[in-house]
CSV table of C-alpha atoms in Angstrom, one decimal:
chain,number,residue,atom,x,y,z
A,248,UNK,CA,22.2,-13.7,-11.9
A,249,UNK,CA,21.4,-17.1,-10.3
A,250,UNK,CA,21.9,-20.4,-12.2
A,251,UNK,CA,18.1,-21.1,-11.9
A,252,UNK,CA,15.8,-20.5,-14.8
A,253,UNK,CA,14.2,-17.0,-14.7
A,254,UNK,CA,10.6,-16.9,-13.5
A,255,UNK,CA,8.1,-16.0,-16.3
A,256,UNK,CA,5.7,-13.3,-15.4
A,257,UNK,CA,2.4,-12.0,-16.8
A,258,UNK,CA,1.7,-8.4,-15.7
A,259,UNK,CA,-2.0,-7.4,-15.7
A,260,UNK,CA,-2.7,-3.6,-15.5
A,261,UNK,CA,-0.4,-1.0,-16.9
A,262,UNK,CA,-1.2,2.1,-14.9
A,263,UNK,CA,1.4,3.8,-12.8
A,264,UNK,CA,2.1,0.8,-10.5
A,265,UNK,CA,1.8,-1.8,-13.2
A,266,UNK,CA,4.3,-0.1,-15.4
A,267,UNK,CA,6.7,0.3,-12.5
A,268,UNK,CA,6.4,-3.4,-11.6
A,269,UNK,CA,6.9,-4.4,-15.2
A,270,UNK,CA,10.1,-2.3,-15.3
A,271,UNK,CA,11.3,-4.1,-12.2
A,272,UNK,CA,10.8,-7.5,-13.8
A,273,UNK,CA,12.4,-6.3,-17.1
A,274,UNK,CA,15.6,-5.2,-15.3
A,275,UNK,CA,15.9,-8.2,-12.9
A,276,UNK,CA,17.6,-11.1,-14.8
A,277,UNK,CA,15.8,-13.6,-12.5
A,278,UNK,CA,12.5,-12.7,-14.1
A,279,UNK,CA,11.3,-12.8,-17.7
A,280,UNK,CA,8.2,-11.0,-18.9
A,281,UNK,CA,5.9,-13.5,-20.7
A,282,UNK,CA,3.1,-11.0,-21.4
A,283,UNK,CA,1.8,-7.5,-20.6
A,284,UNK,CA,-2.0,-7.3,-20.3
A,285,UNK,CA,-4.2,-4.1,-20.4
A,286,UNK,CA,-7.7,-3.3,-21.6
A,287,UNK,CA,-6.3,-0.6,-24.0
A,288,UNK,CA,-3.0,0.5,-25.5
A,289,UNK,CA,-1.1,2.8,-23.2
A,290,UNK,CA,2.3,4.6,-23.7
A,291,UNK,CA,5.1,2.4,-22.4
A,292,UNK,CA,8.4,3.7,-20.9
A,293,UNK,CA,11.7,2.9,-22.5
A,294,UNK,CA,12.6,-0.7,-21.7
A,295,UNK,CA,9.0,-2.0,-22.1
A,296,UNK,CA,8.4,-0.7,-25.7
A,297,UNK,CA,9.5,-4.0,-27.1
A,298,UNK,CA,6.6,-5.9,-25.5
A,299,UNK,CA,3.2,-6.2,-27.0
A,300,UNK,CA,0.1,-5.5,-25.0
A,301,UNK,CA,-2.5,-8.3,-24.8
A,302,UNK,CA,-6.1,-7.8,-24.0
A,303,UNK,CA,-7.1,-11.0,-22.2
A,304,UNK,CA,-5.6,-12.1,-18.8
A,305,UNK,CA,-7.3,-15.5,-19.2
A,306,UNK,CA,-5.7,-16.1,-22.6
A,307,UNK,CA,-2.3,-14.9,-21.3
A,308,UNK,CA,-2.4,-17.4,-18.4
A,309,UNK,CA,-3.5,-20.2,-20.8
A,310,UNK,CA,-1.0,-19.5,-23.6
A,311,UNK,CA,2.0,-18.5,-21.6
A,312,UNK,CA,1.7,-20.7,-18.5
A,313,UNK,CA,3.7,-18.2,-16.4
A,314,UNK,CA,5.3,-18.9,-13.0
A,315,UNK,CA,4.1,-15.5,-11.6
A,316,UNK,CA,1.1,-13.3,-12.1
A,317,UNK,CA,1.4,-9.6,-11.2
A,318,UNK,CA,-2.0,-8.0,-10.8
A,319,UNK,CA,-2.1,-4.2,-10.9
A,320,UNK,CA,-5.6,-3.7,-12.3
A,321,UNK,CA,-8.4,-1.8,-10.6
A,322,UNK,CA,-9.3,-3.1,-7.1
A,323,UNK,CA,-12.6,-4.7,-8.1
A,324,UNK,CA,-10.8,-7.3,-10.3
A,325,UNK,CA,-8.0,-8.2,-7.9
A,326,UNK,CA,-9.7,-11.1,-6.2
A,327,UNK,CA,-11.0,-12.6,-9.4
A,328,UNK,CA,-7.7,-12.3,-11.2
A,329,UNK,CA,-5.7,-13.7,-8.2
A,330,UNK,CA,-7.8,-16.8,-7.9
A,331,UNK,CA,-7.6,-17.5,-11.6
A,332,UNK,CA,-3.8,-17.1,-11.4
A,333,UNK,CA,-3.5,-19.5,-8.5
A,334,UNK,CA,-5.7,-22.1,-10.2
A,335,UNK,CA,-3.5,-21.7,-13.3
A,336,UNK,CA,-0.5,-22.7,-11.1
A,337,UNK,CA,1.0,-19.2,-10.6
A,338,UNK,CA,2.5,-17.4,-7.6
A,339,UNK,CA,0.8,-14.1,-7.2
A,340,UNK,CA,1.8,-10.5,-6.5
A,341,UNK,CA,-1.3,-8.3,-6.2
A,342,UNK,CA,-1.4,-4.6,-5.6
A,343,UNK,CA,-3.1,-3.2,-2.6
A,344,UNK,CA,-5.9,-3.4,-1.6
A,345,UNK,CA,-6.0,-7.2,-1.8
A,346,UNK,CA,-9.7,-7.1,-2.6
A,347,UNK,CA,-12.8,-5.0,-2.2
A,348,UNK,CA,-14.5,-7.2,0.4
A,349,UNK,CA,-13.0,-9.2,3.3
A,350,UNK,CA,-14.8,-12.3,2.0
A,351,UNK,CA,-13.0,-11.9,-1.3
A,352,UNK,CA,-9.7,-11.3,0.4
A,353,UNK,CA,-10.1,-14.5,2.4
A,354,UNK,CA,-11.1,-16.3,-0.9
A,355,UNK,CA,-7.7,-15.2,-2.4
A,356,UNK,CA,-5.8,-16.4,0.7
A,357,UNK,CA,-7.6,-19.8,0.6
A,358,UNK,CA,-6.8,-20.2,-3.1
A,359,UNK,CA,-3.1,-19.5,-2.4
A,360,UNK,CA,-3.0,-22.2,0.3
A,361,UNK,CA,-5.1,-24.7,-1.7
A,362,UNK,CA,-2.6,-24.4,-4.6
A,363,UNK,CA,0.5,-24.2,-2.6
A,364,UNK,CA,1.6,-20.9,-4.0
A,365,UNK,CA,3.0,-17.6,-2.6
A,366,UNK,CA,0.8,-14.5,-2.2
A,367,UNK,CA,2.6,-11.2,-1.9
A,368,UNK,CA,0.5,-8.0,-1.4
A,369,UNK,CA,1.8,-4.7,-2.7
A,370,UNK,CA,2.6,-2.9,0.5
A,371,UNK,CA,5.5,-0.9,-0.8
A,372,UNK,CA,6.4,0.7,2.5
A,373,UNK,CA,7.4,-2.7,3.9
A,374,UNK,CA,10.4,-2.6,1.6
A,375,UNK,CA,11.4,1.0,2.4
A,376,UNK,CA,14.5,1.3,4.6
A,377,UNK,CA,13.3,4.5,6.2
A,378,UNK,CA,9.8,3.1,7.0
A,379,UNK,CA,11.4,0.0,8.4
A,380,UNK,CA,13.5,2.2,10.7
A,381,UNK,CA,10.4,4.3,11.7
A,382,UNK,CA,8.6,1.1,12.7
A,383,UNK,CA,11.6,-0.3,14.6
A,384,UNK,CA,12.0,3.0,16.5
A,385,UNK,CA,8.3,3.1,17.4
A,386,UNK,CA,8.4,-0.5,18.6
A,387,UNK,CA,11.3,0.4,20.9
A,388,UNK,CA,9.2,3.0,22.6
A,389,UNK,CA,6.6,0.5,23.6
A,390,UNK,CA,2.8,1.0,23.6
A,391,UNK,CA,0.1,1.9,24.0
A,392,UNK,CA,0.4,4.1,21.0
A,393,UNK,CA,-1.3,7.1,19.4
A,394,UNK,CA,-1.1,6.8,15.6
A,395,UNK,CA,-1.6,10.1,13.6
A,396,UNK,CA,-1.4,9.6,9.9
A,397,UNK,CA,-2.7,11.1,6.7
A,398,UNK,CA,-2.0,11.4,3.0
A,399,UNK,CA,-4.1,14.0,1.2
A,400,UNK,CA,-3.5,14.7,-2.5
A,401,UNK,CA,-4.4,18.0,-4.1
A,402,UNK,CA,-4.8,16.5,-7.6
A,403,UNK,CA,-5.6,18.1,-11.0
A,404,UNK,CA,-5.3,17.1,-14.6
A,405,UNK,CA,-4.1,13.5,-15.1
A,406,UNK,CA,-3.8,12.9,-11.4
A,407,UNK,CA,-7.4,13.9,-10.8
A,408,UNK,CA,-8.5,11.7,-13.7
A,409,UNK,CA,-6.7,8.8,-12.2
A,410,UNK,CA,-8.3,9.4,-8.8
A,411,UNK,CA,-11.8,9.6,-10.3
A,412,UNK,CA,-11.2,6.3,-12.0
A,413,UNK,CA,-10.1,4.7,-8.7
A,414,UNK,CA,-13.2,6.1,-7.0
A,415,UNK,CA,-15.4,4.2,-9.3
A,416,UNK,CA,-14.7,1.2,-7.0
A,417,UNK,CA,-12.7,2.3,-4.0
A,418,UNK,CA,-12.8,5.3,-1.6
A,419,UNK,CA,-9.5,7.1,-0.7
A,420,UNK,CA,-9.5,5.8,2.9
A,421,UNK,CA,-9.6,2.3,1.6
A,422,UNK,CA,-7.2,2.6,-1.3
A,423,UNK,CA,-4.5,4.5,0.6
A,424,UNK,CA,-5.6,3.6,4.2
A,425,UNK,CA,-4.6,0.0,3.9
A,426,UNK,CA,-0.9,1.1,3.7
A,427,UNK,CA,-1.0,3.0,6.9
A,428,UNK,CA,-3.2,0.5,8.8
A,429,UNK,CA,-0.5,-2.0,7.8
A,430,UNK,CA,2.1,0.3,9.4
A,431,UNK,CA,0.1,0.5,12.6
A,432,UNK,CA,-0.3,-3.3,12.7
A,433,UNK,CA,3.5,-3.7,12.3
A,434,UNK,CA,4.1,-1.4,15.3
A,435,UNK,CA,1.4,-2.8,17.7
A,436,UNK,CA,0.8,-6.5,17.7
A,437,UNK,CA,-2.6,-5.8,19.2
A,438,UNK,CA,-5.8,-6.6,17.4
A,439,UNK,CA,-8.0,-3.8,16.1
A,440,UNK,CA,-11.4,-3.9,17.8
A,441,UNK,CA,-13.4,-1.0,16.7
A,442,UNK,CA,-13.5,1.5,13.8
A,443,UNK,CA,-15.3,4.7,13.2
A,444,UNK,CA,-15.4,6.7,9.9
A,445,UNK,CA,-16.7,9.9,8.4
A,446,UNK,CA,-16.5,11.1,4.9
A,447,UNK,CA,-17.8,13.8,2.5
A,448,UNK,CA,-18.4,14.1,-1.2
A,449,UNK,CA,-16.8,17.4,-2.2
A,450,UNK,CA,-17.5,17.2,-5.9
A,451,UNK,CA,-20.3,16.3,-8.3
A,452,UNK,CA,-17.6,14.7,-10.6
A,453,UNK,CA,-17.9,11.4,-8.6
A,454,UNK,CA,-20.9,9.2,-8.0
A,455,UNK,CA,-23.4,10.3,-5.3
A,456,UNK,CA,-22.5,7.1,-3.3
A,457,UNK,CA,-18.8,7.9,-3.3
A,458,UNK,CA,-16.8,10.4,-1.2
A,459,UNK,CA,-13.4,11.9,-2.0
A,460,UNK,CA,-12.6,13.0,1.6
A,461,UNK,CA,-12.5,10.4,4.5
A,462,UNK,CA,-11.3,10.1,8.0
A,463,UNK,CA,-11.2,6.9,10.2
A,464,UNK,CA,-10.5,6.3,13.8
A,465,UNK,CA,-9.4,2.8,15.0
A,466,UNK,CA,-9.2,1.4,18.6
A,467,UNK,CA,-6.9,-1.5,19.4
A,468,UNK,CA,-7.1,-4.2,22.1
A,469,UNK,CA,-4.0,-2.9,23.9
A,470,UNK,CA,-5.6,0.6,24.3
A,471,UNK,CA,-3.8,2.1,21.3
A,472,UNK,CA,-5.7,4.5,19.1
A,473,UNK,CA,-5.1,5.8,15.6
A,474,UNK,CA,-6.5,7.9,12.9
A,475,UNK,CA,-6.0,8.1,9.2
A,476,UNK,CA,-7.2,10.8,6.8
A,477,UNK,CA,-7.3,10.8,3.0
A,478,UNK,CA,-8.7,13.3,0.5
A,479,UNK,CA,-8.3,13.5,-3.3
A,480,UNK,CA,-9.1,16.3,-5.7
A,481,UNK,CA,-8.5,19.9,-6.8
A,482,UNK,CA,-10.2,21.3,-3.7
A,483,UNK,CA,-7.9,19.4,-1.2
A,484,UNK,CA,-5.6,21.6,1.0
A,485,UNK,CA,-1.8,21.2,0.8
A,486,UNK,CA,-1.6,22.3,4.4
A,487,UNK,CA,-0.5,19.4,6.7
A,488,UNK,CA,-1.2,16.9,3.9
A,489,UNK,CA,1.5,14.5,5.1
A,490,UNK,CA,1.4,13.6,8.8
A,491,UNK,CA,3.2,10.4,10.0
A,492,UNK,CA,3.5,10.5,13.8
A,493,UNK,CA,3.6,7.8,16.4
A,494,UNK,CA,3.3,8.8,20.1
A,495,UNK,CA,3.8,6.6,23.2
A,496,UNK,CA,4.2,7.3,26.9
A,497,UNK,CA,8.0,7.3,26.4
A,498,UNK,CA,8.1,9.8,23.5
A,499,UNK,CA,7.3,9.9,19.8
A,500,UNK,CA,8.8,9.2,16.4
A,501,UNK,CA,7.8,11.3,13.4
A,502,UNK,CA,8.5,11.9,9.7
A,503,UNK,CA,9.5,15.5,8.9
A,504,UNK,CA,9.0,16.5,5.3
A,505,UNK,CA,11.0,19.1,3.4
A,506,UNK,CA,9.3,22.4,2.6
A,507,UNK,CA,7.7,22.8,-0.9
A,508,UNK,CA,6.9,19.1,-1.6
A,509,UNK,CA,3.7,18.5,-3.6
A,510,UNK,CA,1.0,16.2,-2.4
A,511,UNK,CA,0.3,14.5,-5.7
A,512,UNK,CA,4.0,13.7,-6.4
A,513,UNK,CA,4.3,9.9,-6.3
A,514,UNK,CA,7.7,10.1,-4.7
A,515,UNK,CA,6.4,12.2,-1.9
A,516,UNK,CA,4.2,9.3,-0.8
A,517,UNK,CA,7.2,7.3,0.3
A,518,UNK,CA,10.1,9.6,0.8
A,519,UNK,CA,10.7,10.5,4.5
A,520,UNK,CA,13.5,13.2,4.4
A,521,UNK,CA,14.0,13.1,8.2
A,522,UNK,CA,12.9,10.9,11.1
A,523,UNK,CA,12.6,12.8,14.3
A,524,UNK,CA,13.0,10.9,17.6
A,525,UNK,CA,11.7,12.6,20.8
A,526,UNK,CA,12.2,11.3,24.3
A,527,UNK,CA,9.6,12.2,27.0
A,528,UNK,CA,12.2,11.7,29.7
A,529,UNK,CA,12.7,14.7,32.1
A,530,UNK,CA,15.3,15.4,34.8
A,531,UNK,CA,14.9,16.7,38.4
A,532,UNK,CA,14.3,20.2,37.0
A,533,UNK,CA,11.4,19.0,34.9
A,534,UNK,CA,13.2,19.7,31.7
A,535,UNK,CA,13.9,17.2,28.9
A,536,UNK,CA,17.0,15.2,29.4
A,537,UNK,CA,18.0,15.2,25.8
A,538,UNK,CA,17.3,17.1,22.6
A,539,UNK,CA,15.3,15.5,19.8
A,540,UNK,CA,17.4,13.3,17.5
A,541,UNK,CA,17.1,14.0,13.7
A,542,UNK,CA,17.9,11.0,11.5
A,543,UNK,CA,18.7,12.0,8.0
A,544,UNK,CA,17.3,9.7,5.3
A,545,UNK,CA,19.4,11.1,2.5
A,546,UNK,CA,19.9,8.7,-0.4
A,547,UNK,CA,16.8,6.7,0.2
A,548,UNK,CA,15.2,4.8,-2.7
A,549,UNK,CA,12.8,6.5,-5.1
A,550,UNK,CA,9.5,5.0,-6.3
A,551,UNK,CA,11.0,2.8,-9.1
A,552,UNK,CA,13.8,1.6,-6.7
A,553,UNK,CA,11.1,0.5,-4.2
A,554,UNK,CA,9.2,-1.4,-6.9
A,555,UNK,CA,12.5,-3.1,-7.7
A,556,UNK,CA,12.9,-4.0,-4.1
A,557,UNK,CA,9.3,-5.2,-3.9
A,558,UNK,CA,9.7,-7.6,-6.8
A,559,UNK,CA,13.1,-8.8,-5.4
A,560,UNK,CA,11.1,-9.8,-2.3
A,561,UNK,CA,8.7,-11.7,-4.5
A,562,UNK,CA,11.6,-13.6,-6.0
A,563,UNK,CA,13.1,-14.3,-2.5
A,564,UNK,CA,9.7,-15.5,-1.2
A,565,UNK,CA,9.4,-18.0,-4.0
A,566,UNK,CA,13.0,-19.2,-4.2
A,567,UNK,CA,13.5,-19.5,-0.4
A,568,UNK,CA,10.0,-20.5,0.5
A,569,UNK,CA,9.5,-17.7,2.9
A,570,UNK,CA,6.7,-17.9,5.5
A,571,UNK,CA,4.3,-15.2,4.5
A,572,UNK,CA,1.6,-15.9,7.1
A,573,UNK,CA,2.1,-12.6,9.1
A,574,UNK,CA,2.4,-10.6,5.8
A,575,UNK,CA,-1.0,-12.0,4.6
A,576,UNK,CA,-2.7,-11.8,8.0
A,577,UNK,CA,-1.8,-8.1,8.3
A,578,UNK,CA,-3.0,-7.4,4.8
A,579,UNK,CA,-6.4,-9.0,5.5
A,580,UNK,CA,-6.7,-7.1,8.9
A,581,UNK,CA,-5.7,-3.7,7.4
A,582,UNK,CA,-8.3,-4.2,4.6
A,583,UNK,CA,-10.9,-5.2,7.2
A,584,UNK,CA,-10.3,-2.0,9.2
A,585,UNK,CA,-10.5,0.2,6.2
A,586,UNK,CA,-13.6,-1.5,4.8
A,587,UNK,CA,-15.2,-1.2,8.3
A,588,UNK,CA,-14.4,2.5,8.2
A,589,UNK,CA,-16.1,2.8,4.8
A,590,UNK,CA,-19.2,1.0,6.3
A,591,UNK,CA,-19.1,3.4,9.2
A,592,UNK,CA,-19.0,6.4,6.8
A,593,UNK,CA,-22.2,5.1,5.1
A,594,UNK,CA,-24.1,3.9,8.2
A,595,UNK,CA,-23.0,6.7,10.6
A,596,UNK,CA,-22.3,4.1,13.3
A,597,UNK,CA,-19.1,2.6,14.8
A,598,UNK,CA,-18.2,-0.9,13.7
A,599,UNK,CA,-17.0,-3.6,16.1
A,600,UNK,CA,-14.4,-6.0,14.5
């Protein structure tokens, strides 16, 4: 524990991610939870049961005057809450996506700069040792790249209810896609220039204007291309639901999942099991020079461990005054790509960025 006074935090939103972030603050002695905020009472895990749940984010900011606001509410309130928190003098951690429009995302960034506060967006994969390795290995190969990525979730029961709640404001290719567009942006420094999207409403349990299956294709300035696919619901296939593959002229780097993992298991969304490195180099006989290399990722962090790492990064960003410009710029770009894909789904036309 440092000799500095702990940073006081208000946590807004106590769904899966909000509870995990609150636990991270609870167990880190450099933070102190000032208030938990949620629209209704929800079961709290051991460790958080001693905290009361407040209803009003505005009142928590006014009464507690926290150093940090953690925003893990539904996407449509992210921008409003973040701007309020900056204006109240807080640093802000906000779950992805940063906002539901690019204009709102830029408004949040402007508020952070105007108030001289840190803005960290909840891209959990940026703190995962295995994903950090995957990105480093892909960058070593050099572009242009083909990015092949998806995360489909065959959800039922509580998981499907959560997905239906999310789809009241955000489609799967936006909610999940920002993670994987962020990964693409970390691998190629090139600017995304065009997006195409398609989607389909596979159930009458969601609004006619929403779709629970979506697919986007993105073109980059350096010639790289990528696709991302996301589907939620009881009808979604478990076949090839998790593809994380990066191809370049020199070879490819891929995540290989263990057999039998379930698509709606939250740990499945981050665990990598094995990273497979393939070199395209061939000898005089036309055969590959070396066999594929399999990097075991045994002992990698679980979901709560990653949330702990994420909030440790928030602390470091504040205490050490880290430059977060690239982090923020990538967050806005990845959101812009996914929102353009959503626009393309609805218009039937490609969108130039």
